[in-house]
Short mmCIF file of C-alpha atoms in Angstrom, two decimals:
data_model
loop_
_atom_site.label_atom_id
_atom_site.label_comp_id
_atom_site.label_asym_id
_atom_site.label_seq_id
_atom_site.Cartn_x
_atom_site.Cartn_y
_atom_site.Cartn_z
CA MET A 1206 -105.32 -65.50 218.84
CA VAL A 1207 -106.07 -67.01 215.40
CA GLY A 1208 -109.04 -64.65 215.03
CA TYR A 1209 -106.87 -61.58 215.70
CA ALA A 1210 -104.20 -62.78 213.27
CA VAL A 1211 -106.55 -63.36 210.31
CA VAL A 1212 -108.43 -60.10 210.89
CA LEU A 1213 -105.23 -58.13 211.03
CA GLY A 1214 -104.21 -59.74 207.79
CA ALA A 1215 -107.47 -58.51 206.25
CA VAL A 1216 -106.82 -55.00 207.74
CA PHE A 1217 -103.38 -54.85 206.05
CA ILE A 1218 -104.83 -55.91 202.68
CA TRP A 1219 -107.70 -53.31 202.94
CA GLY A 1220 -105.24 -50.67 203.90
CA VAL A 1221 -103.30 -51.30 200.59
CA SER A 1222 -106.41 -51.65 198.50
CA TYR A 1223 -107.38 -47.94 198.69
CA ILE A 1224 -104.00 -46.99 197.25
CA VAL A 1225 -104.44 -49.55 194.50
CA MET A 1226 -107.97 -48.31 193.67
CA LYS A 1227 -106.83 -44.69 193.42
CA GLU A 1228 -103.91 -45.50 191.12
CA ALA A 1229 -105.64 -48.04 188.97
CA THR A 1230 -108.74 -45.85 188.10
CA THR A 1231 -106.92 -42.63 187.18
CA ASP A 1232 -107.86 -43.10 183.58
CA TYR A 1233 -110.53 -45.65 183.71
CA PRO A 1234 -114.21 -45.34 184.78
CA HIS A 1235 -114.58 -46.22 188.45
CA VAL A 1236 -118.01 -48.09 188.01
CA LEU A 1237 -116.57 -50.26 185.32
CA PHE A 1238 -113.47 -51.03 187.41
CA GLN A 1239 -115.71 -52.39 190.15
CA PHE A 1240 -118.01 -54.12 187.65
CA TRP A 1241 -115.32 -56.25 186.09
CA ARG A 1242 -113.67 -56.92 189.52
CA TYR A 1243 -116.93 -58.27 190.99
CA ALA A 1244 -117.97 -60.05 187.84
CA ALA A 1245 -114.74 -61.97 187.67
CA VAL A 1246 -114.59 -62.89 191.37
CA SER A 1247 -118.21 -63.97 191.36
CA LEU A 1248 -117.51 -66.45 188.58
CA ILE A 1249 -114.61 -67.81 190.66
CA TYR A 1250 -116.76 -68.22 193.78
CA LEU A 1251 -119.63 -69.89 191.90
CA ALA A 1252 -117.18 -72.29 190.12
CA TRP A 1253 -115.61 -73.08 193.54
CA SER A 1254 -118.71 -73.82 195.52
CA TYR A 1255 -121.50 -74.49 193.01
CA ARG A 1256 -121.98 -78.02 194.54
CA SER A 1257 -123.03 -76.51 197.84
CA LEU A 1258 -125.42 -73.92 196.44
CA ARG A 1259 -128.50 -76.14 196.94
CA SER A 1260 -127.64 -76.66 200.61
CA ILE A 1261 -127.93 -72.95 201.36
CA PRO A 1262 -131.31 -72.13 202.99
CA ALA A 1263 -133.60 -69.57 201.32
CA LYS A 1264 -133.32 -67.09 204.15
CA VAL A 1265 -129.63 -67.19 203.98
CA TRP A 1266 -129.74 -66.49 200.22
CA ARG A 1267 -132.05 -63.49 200.85
CA ALA A 1268 -129.92 -62.10 203.67
CA GLY A 1269 -126.68 -62.63 201.85
CA LEU A 1270 -127.62 -61.41 198.45
CA PHE A 1271 -129.90 -58.52 199.25
CA GLY A 1272 -128.56 -57.43 202.67
CA LEU A 1273 -124.86 -58.23 202.75
CA GLY A 1274 -124.53 -57.69 198.99
CA LEU A 1275 -126.10 -54.19 199.38
CA ALA A 1276 -123.81 -53.36 202.24
CA ASN A 1277 -120.76 -54.37 200.20
CA PHE A 1278 -121.99 -52.44 197.14
CA THR A 1279 -122.46 -49.35 199.29
CA LEU A 1280 -118.98 -49.71 200.53
CA GLY A 1281 -117.49 -50.44 197.08
CA ILE A 1282 -119.27 -47.71 195.03
CA PHE A 1283 -118.75 -44.79 197.49
CA SER A 1284 -115.20 -45.75 198.53
CA ILE A 1285 -113.89 -45.85 194.94
CA PHE A 1286 -115.24 -42.47 194.29
CA ALA A 1287 -114.10 -41.07 197.64
CA VAL A 1288 -110.44 -41.93 196.91
CA GLN A 1289 -110.52 -39.77 193.79
CA TYR A 1290 -111.57 -36.67 195.77
CA THR A 1291 -109.35 -37.11 198.87
CA THR A 1292 -106.44 -39.09 199.98
CA PRO A 1293 -106.53 -42.95 200.81
CA THR A 1294 -105.39 -42.09 204.33
CA ARG A 1295 -108.31 -39.79 204.96
CA VAL A 1296 -110.59 -42.49 203.59
CA VAL A 1297 -109.36 -45.12 206.09
CA VAL A 1298 -109.52 -42.55 208.91
CA ILE A 1299 -113.26 -41.98 208.12
CA ASN A 1300 -113.74 -45.70 207.91
CA SER A 1301 -112.44 -45.97 211.45
CA PHE A 1302 -115.76 -44.47 212.61
CA ILE A 1303 -117.23 -47.99 212.36
CA ILE A 1304 -115.99 -48.31 215.92
CA ALA A 1305 -119.00 -46.10 216.96
CA VAL A 1306 -121.44 -47.19 214.32
CA VAL A 1307 -121.09 -51.00 214.58
CA PRO A 1308 -122.13 -50.99 218.27
CA LEU A 1309 -125.04 -48.65 217.47
CA LEU A 1310 -126.30 -50.91 214.65
CA ARG A 1311 -126.05 -53.94 216.96
CA TRP A 1312 -127.98 -52.13 219.61
CA ILE A 1313 -130.68 -51.00 217.12
CA HIS A 1314 -131.08 -54.37 215.29
CA ASP A 1315 -130.00 -57.01 217.75
CA LYS A 1316 -130.50 -55.27 221.12
CA ALA A 1317 -126.89 -56.07 221.98
CA ARG A 1318 -125.10 -53.67 224.12
CA PRO A 1319 -121.27 -53.48 224.25
CA GLU A 1320 -119.52 -55.10 227.16
CA ARG A 1321 -117.59 -53.13 229.69
CA HIS A 1322 -114.17 -53.68 228.19
CA GLU A 1323 -115.62 -52.93 224.67
CA LYS A 1324 -116.85 -49.63 225.95
CA TRP A 1325 -113.32 -48.71 227.18
CA ALA A 1326 -111.88 -49.79 223.81
CA ILE A 1327 -114.45 -47.81 221.91
CA GLY A 1328 -113.62 -44.68 223.94
CA ILE A 1329 -109.91 -45.02 223.46
CA ALA A 1330 -110.37 -45.53 219.74
CA LEU A 1331 -112.61 -42.48 219.31
CA VAL A 1332 -109.95 -40.32 221.08
CA ALA A 1333 -107.34 -41.74 218.72
CA ILE A 1334 -109.39 -40.95 215.66
CA ALA A 1335 -110.13 -37.41 216.92
CA LEU A 1336 -106.44 -36.80 216.93
CA LEU A 1337 -106.41 -37.25 213.01
CA ILE A 1338 -109.15 -34.65 212.45
CA ASP A 1339 -107.33 -31.44 211.50
CA PRO A 1340 -109.41 -28.29 212.29
CA ARG A 1341 -107.55 -26.38 209.55
CA ASP A 1342 -109.11 -28.71 206.88
CA GLY A 1343 -112.20 -26.48 206.82
CA GLY A 1344 -114.93 -28.99 207.28
CA LEU A 1345 -116.06 -31.98 205.20
CA LYS A 1346 -115.03 -32.23 201.55
CA PRO A 1347 -117.04 -34.16 198.84
CA GLY A 1348 -114.66 -37.07 199.15
CA ASP A 1349 -115.26 -37.13 202.97
CA GLY A 1350 -118.90 -37.33 202.44
CA LEU A 1351 -118.63 -40.15 199.98
CA ALA A 1352 -116.23 -41.97 202.44
CA LEU A 1353 -118.92 -41.53 205.23
CA LEU A 1354 -121.55 -43.16 203.09
CA GLY A 1355 -119.22 -46.05 202.25
CA MET A 1356 -118.39 -46.50 205.98
CA ILE A 1357 -122.08 -46.99 206.79
CA GLY A 1358 -122.07 -49.88 204.26
CA TYR A 1359 -118.80 -51.13 205.96
CA ALA A 1360 -120.35 -51.16 209.31
CA TYR A 1361 -123.51 -52.91 208.08
CA SER A 1362 -121.43 -55.56 206.44
CA ILE A 1363 -119.71 -56.41 209.73
CA VAL A 1364 -123.12 -56.66 211.58
CA LEU A 1365 -124.79 -58.75 208.85
CA THR A 1366 -121.80 -61.07 208.58
CA ASN A 1367 -122.07 -61.70 212.35
CA ARG A 1368 -125.74 -62.41 212.02
CA LEU A 1369 -125.33 -64.88 209.12
CA LEU A 1370 -122.48 -66.80 210.87
CA LEU A 1371 -124.13 -67.00 214.44
CA ARG A 1372 -127.87 -66.83 213.84
CA ASP A 1373 -128.26 -68.52 210.48
CA ARG A 1374 -125.30 -70.87 210.98
CA ALA A 1375 -123.85 -70.07 207.54
CA SER A 1376 -120.34 -71.26 206.79
CA VAL A 1377 -117.41 -68.81 206.09
CA VAL A 1378 -117.37 -69.73 202.36
CA GLN A 1379 -121.09 -69.35 202.09
CA VAL A 1380 -121.14 -65.84 203.72
CA SER A 1381 -118.23 -64.63 201.73
CA MET A 1382 -119.58 -66.01 198.41
CA LEU A 1383 -123.17 -64.59 198.90
CA GLY A 1384 -121.84 -61.11 199.87
CA ILE A 1385 -119.58 -60.97 196.77
CA VAL A 1386 -122.22 -62.41 194.38
CA GLY A 1387 -124.96 -60.02 195.84
CA CYS A 1388 -122.57 -57.07 195.34
CA SER A 1389 -121.79 -58.20 191.88
CA ALA A 1390 -125.53 -58.18 191.00
CA TYR A 1391 -125.77 -54.46 192.03
CA PHE A 1392 -122.62 -53.54 190.18
CA SER A 1393 -123.94 -55.38 187.12
CA VAL A 1394 -126.99 -53.07 187.17
CA ALA A 1395 -124.77 -50.00 187.68
CA GLY A 1396 -122.36 -51.21 184.88
CA ILE A 1397 -125.20 -51.70 182.41
CA VAL A 1398 -126.72 -48.32 183.15
CA TYR A 1399 -123.30 -46.71 182.71
CA ALA A 1400 -122.59 -48.59 179.48
CA CYS A 1401 -125.98 -47.46 178.10
CA LEU A 1402 -125.18 -43.80 178.87
CA ARG A 1403 -121.51 -43.59 177.80
CA PRO A 1404 -120.14 -43.94 174.23
CA GLU A 1405 -117.33 -46.32 175.41
CA GLY A 1406 -119.76 -48.88 176.57
CA PHE A 1407 -118.20 -51.38 178.87
CA GLY A 1408 -114.74 -50.12 178.18
CA LEU A 1409 -113.22 -53.38 177.08
CA LYS A 1410 -110.85 -51.79 174.52
CA LEU A 1411 -109.81 -49.10 177.07
CA LEU A 1412 -109.23 -51.85 179.79
CA VAL A 1413 -107.01 -54.02 177.55
CA SER A 1414 -104.91 -50.95 176.63
CA GLN A 1415 -104.21 -50.12 180.29
CA PRO A 1416 -102.04 -52.78 182.03
CA GLY A 1417 -102.06 -50.73 185.31
CA THR A 1418 -105.80 -51.04 185.54
CA LEU A 1419 -105.79 -54.74 184.67
CA THR A 1420 -103.13 -55.25 187.42
CA GLY A 1421 -105.25 -53.34 189.84
CA ILE A 1422 -108.35 -55.44 189.04
CA LEU A 1423 -106.31 -58.66 189.54
CA PHE A 1424 -105.04 -57.40 192.89
CA MET A 1425 -108.53 -56.59 193.95
CA ILE A 1426 -109.91 -59.99 192.95
CA LEU A 1427 -107.07 -62.13 194.43
CA PHE A 1428 -106.12 -60.19 197.55
CA VAL A 1429 -109.23 -58.18 198.48
CA SER A 1430 -112.33 -60.00 197.28
CA LEU A 1431 -110.95 -63.48 197.92
CA ALA A 1432 -108.15 -63.36 200.54
CA ALA A 1433 -109.26 -60.38 202.60
CA ASN A 1434 -112.87 -61.25 202.47
CA LEU A 1435 -112.33 -64.75 203.57
CA LEU A 1436 -110.02 -63.71 206.29
CA GLN A 1437 -112.49 -61.17 207.61
CA VAL A 1438 -115.40 -63.60 207.67
CA PHE A 1439 -113.32 -66.24 209.27
CA GLY A 1440 -112.14 -63.82 211.88
CA GLN A 1441 -115.74 -62.80 212.64
CA ARG A 1442 -116.42 -66.47 213.38
CA LYS A 1443 -113.86 -66.24 216.11
CA LEU A 1444 -114.46 -62.62 217.35
CA PRO A 1445 -117.30 -60.39 218.45
CA PRO A 1446 -118.30 -57.76 215.84
CA VAL A 1447 -117.20 -54.83 218.12
CA THR A 1448 -113.73 -56.43 218.50
CA VAL A 1449 -113.58 -56.72 214.66
CA SER A 1450 -114.54 -53.04 214.20
CA ILE A 1451 -111.81 -52.03 216.65
CA LEU A 1452 -109.24 -54.13 214.75
CA PHE A 1453 -110.24 -52.42 211.57
CA CYS A 1454 -109.60 -49.04 213.14
CA LEU A 1455 -105.91 -49.97 212.88
CA GLU A 1456 -106.11 -49.19 209.06
CA PRO A 1457 -104.81 -45.64 209.55
CA ALA A 1458 -101.80 -46.94 211.39
CA VAL A 1459 -101.20 -49.50 208.61
CA THR A 1460 -101.45 -46.82 205.92
CA ALA A 1461 -99.06 -44.56 207.85
CA LEU A 1462 -96.63 -47.38 208.21
CA LEU A 1463 -96.74 -48.25 204.53
CA ASP A 1464 -96.32 -44.55 203.57
CA TYR A 1465 -93.24 -44.57 205.73
CA VAL A 1466 -91.76 -47.85 204.54
CA LEU A 1467 -92.60 -47.53 200.82
CA LEU A 1468 -92.52 -43.81 200.29
CA GLY A 1469 -90.20 -42.67 203.13
CA ASN A 1470 -92.66 -40.19 204.64
CA PRO A 1471 -92.29 -40.34 208.40
CA PRO A 1472 -95.64 -40.21 210.37
CA SER A 1473 -96.47 -37.03 212.25
CA LEU A 1474 -96.63 -36.88 216.10
CA ARG A 1475 -100.46 -36.99 215.97
CA MET A 1476 -100.38 -40.11 213.64
CA ALA A 1477 -97.90 -41.81 215.99
CA LEU A 1478 -100.04 -41.07 218.98
CA CYS A 1479 -103.17 -42.13 217.24
CA GLY A 1480 -101.52 -45.43 216.22
CA THR A 1481 -100.36 -46.07 219.83
CA LEU A 1482 -103.87 -45.47 221.16
CA LEU A 1483 -105.48 -47.69 218.63
CA ILE A 1484 -103.11 -50.55 219.49
CA SER A 1485 -104.04 -49.89 223.16
CA ALA A 1486 -107.70 -50.21 222.28
CA THR A 1487 -106.97 -53.49 220.54
CA LEU A 1488 -105.06 -54.76 223.54
CA VAL A 1489 -108.05 -53.80 225.84
CA VAL A 1490 -110.36 -56.19 223.87
CA ALA A 1491 -107.68 -58.81 223.18
CA LEU A 1492 -106.67 -59.15 226.90
CA ARG A 1493 -110.16 -59.06 228.42
CA GLY A 1494 -109.55 -62.56 229.85
CA LEU A 1495 -106.56 -61.30 231.87
CA THR A 1496 -108.15 -58.06 233.16
CA GLY A 1497 -110.74 -59.75 235.31
CA LEU A 1498 -113.65 -58.01 233.76
CA PRO A 1499 -116.77 -60.07 233.63
CA ARG A 1500 -118.16 -60.76 230.27
CA LYS A 1501 -121.80 -60.24 230.00
CA ARG A 1502 -124.06 -61.97 227.48
CA ASP A 1503 -127.61 -61.31 226.56
CA ALA A 1504 -130.20 -64.01 227.01
CA GLY A 1505 -130.76 -64.51 223.41
CA THR A 1506 -127.06 -65.02 222.63
CA GLY A 1507 -126.83 -67.48 225.47
CA ARG A 1508 -129.80 -69.54 224.15
CA ARG A 1509 -128.51 -69.60 220.69
CA ALA A 1510 -125.06 -70.73 221.90
CA ARG A 1511 -126.62 -73.56 224.06
CA SER A 1512 -128.76 -74.66 221.15
CA ALA A 1513 -125.80 -74.68 218.76
CA ALA A 1514 -123.67 -76.57 221.21
CA GLY A 1515 -126.48 -79.20 221.66
CA ASP A 1516 -126.90 -79.58 217.90
CA LYS A 1517 -123.21 -79.53 216.93
CA ARG A 1518 -121.64 -81.06 220.05
CA GLY A 1519 -118.24 -82.66 219.22
CA GLU A 1520 -118.15 -81.04 215.71
CA SER A 1521 -115.91 -78.34 214.58
CA PRO A 1522 -117.50 -75.19 212.99
CA PRO A 1523 -117.89 -75.31 209.28
CA LEU A 1524 -115.79 -73.27 206.89
#
């Protein structure tokens, strides 16, 4: 249950983060907001774990910086623009489609098919998400398209994190740090290009004059890039990636709950039904041991697990 608790904590923080990003970047360049956020948190990670940098294998460096970093950059760059053209709730609804994309990516890259209980949970989650799609909206809007692109990065980050933790035996801190530092490198390039093209440069004077933007960056550093990131990676050490993607589908329910508690807006009947179905999908994967459904494992996973057990017998997994 520890894995479920920490991932749900990350889900709650991510649900709040889209509201923070939208409010904090009203009068500040979106690219620079992400640039300063990731530059600061990268310095924190490097200062925290610089002693262990030499112990990270070269293949883990490459996969973390170029693969996971690019996935996080895709999520970060498209999501922050998406919330400017649509609502945070709509963005997290679109993000929920990782429930279909993550199993597809795992099948393409790892030849891993969902288990029977996971298929049931995926089906329930897709029905729930379909309830939130209003046919009167008139199709996709620019913000929806940006959110869809960010969701692809979101799904890849879950799959790549699982690969680094299980196949490459990287620790939770190493995976979290490499993903953040790699993302920071991409945002550094984007920030430099933006500063060269715009008269305000890196926008330092504008940043200092906007306490709301500074507060938003501080929130994203402490609660999202550090707390939520570590919680998600730690949870993925405990849970399969499909289960993690199902748990992250609860973001719309979290957003609706916050909207009601903080702003007094009661959820619609469709939102309430959607949240109930998403919770049901979560219970399907959480209670698989009580349902009597057999759990299938591919041969490669079994060999890796036996090898890891032989090499690490009697040791607890590293953080």
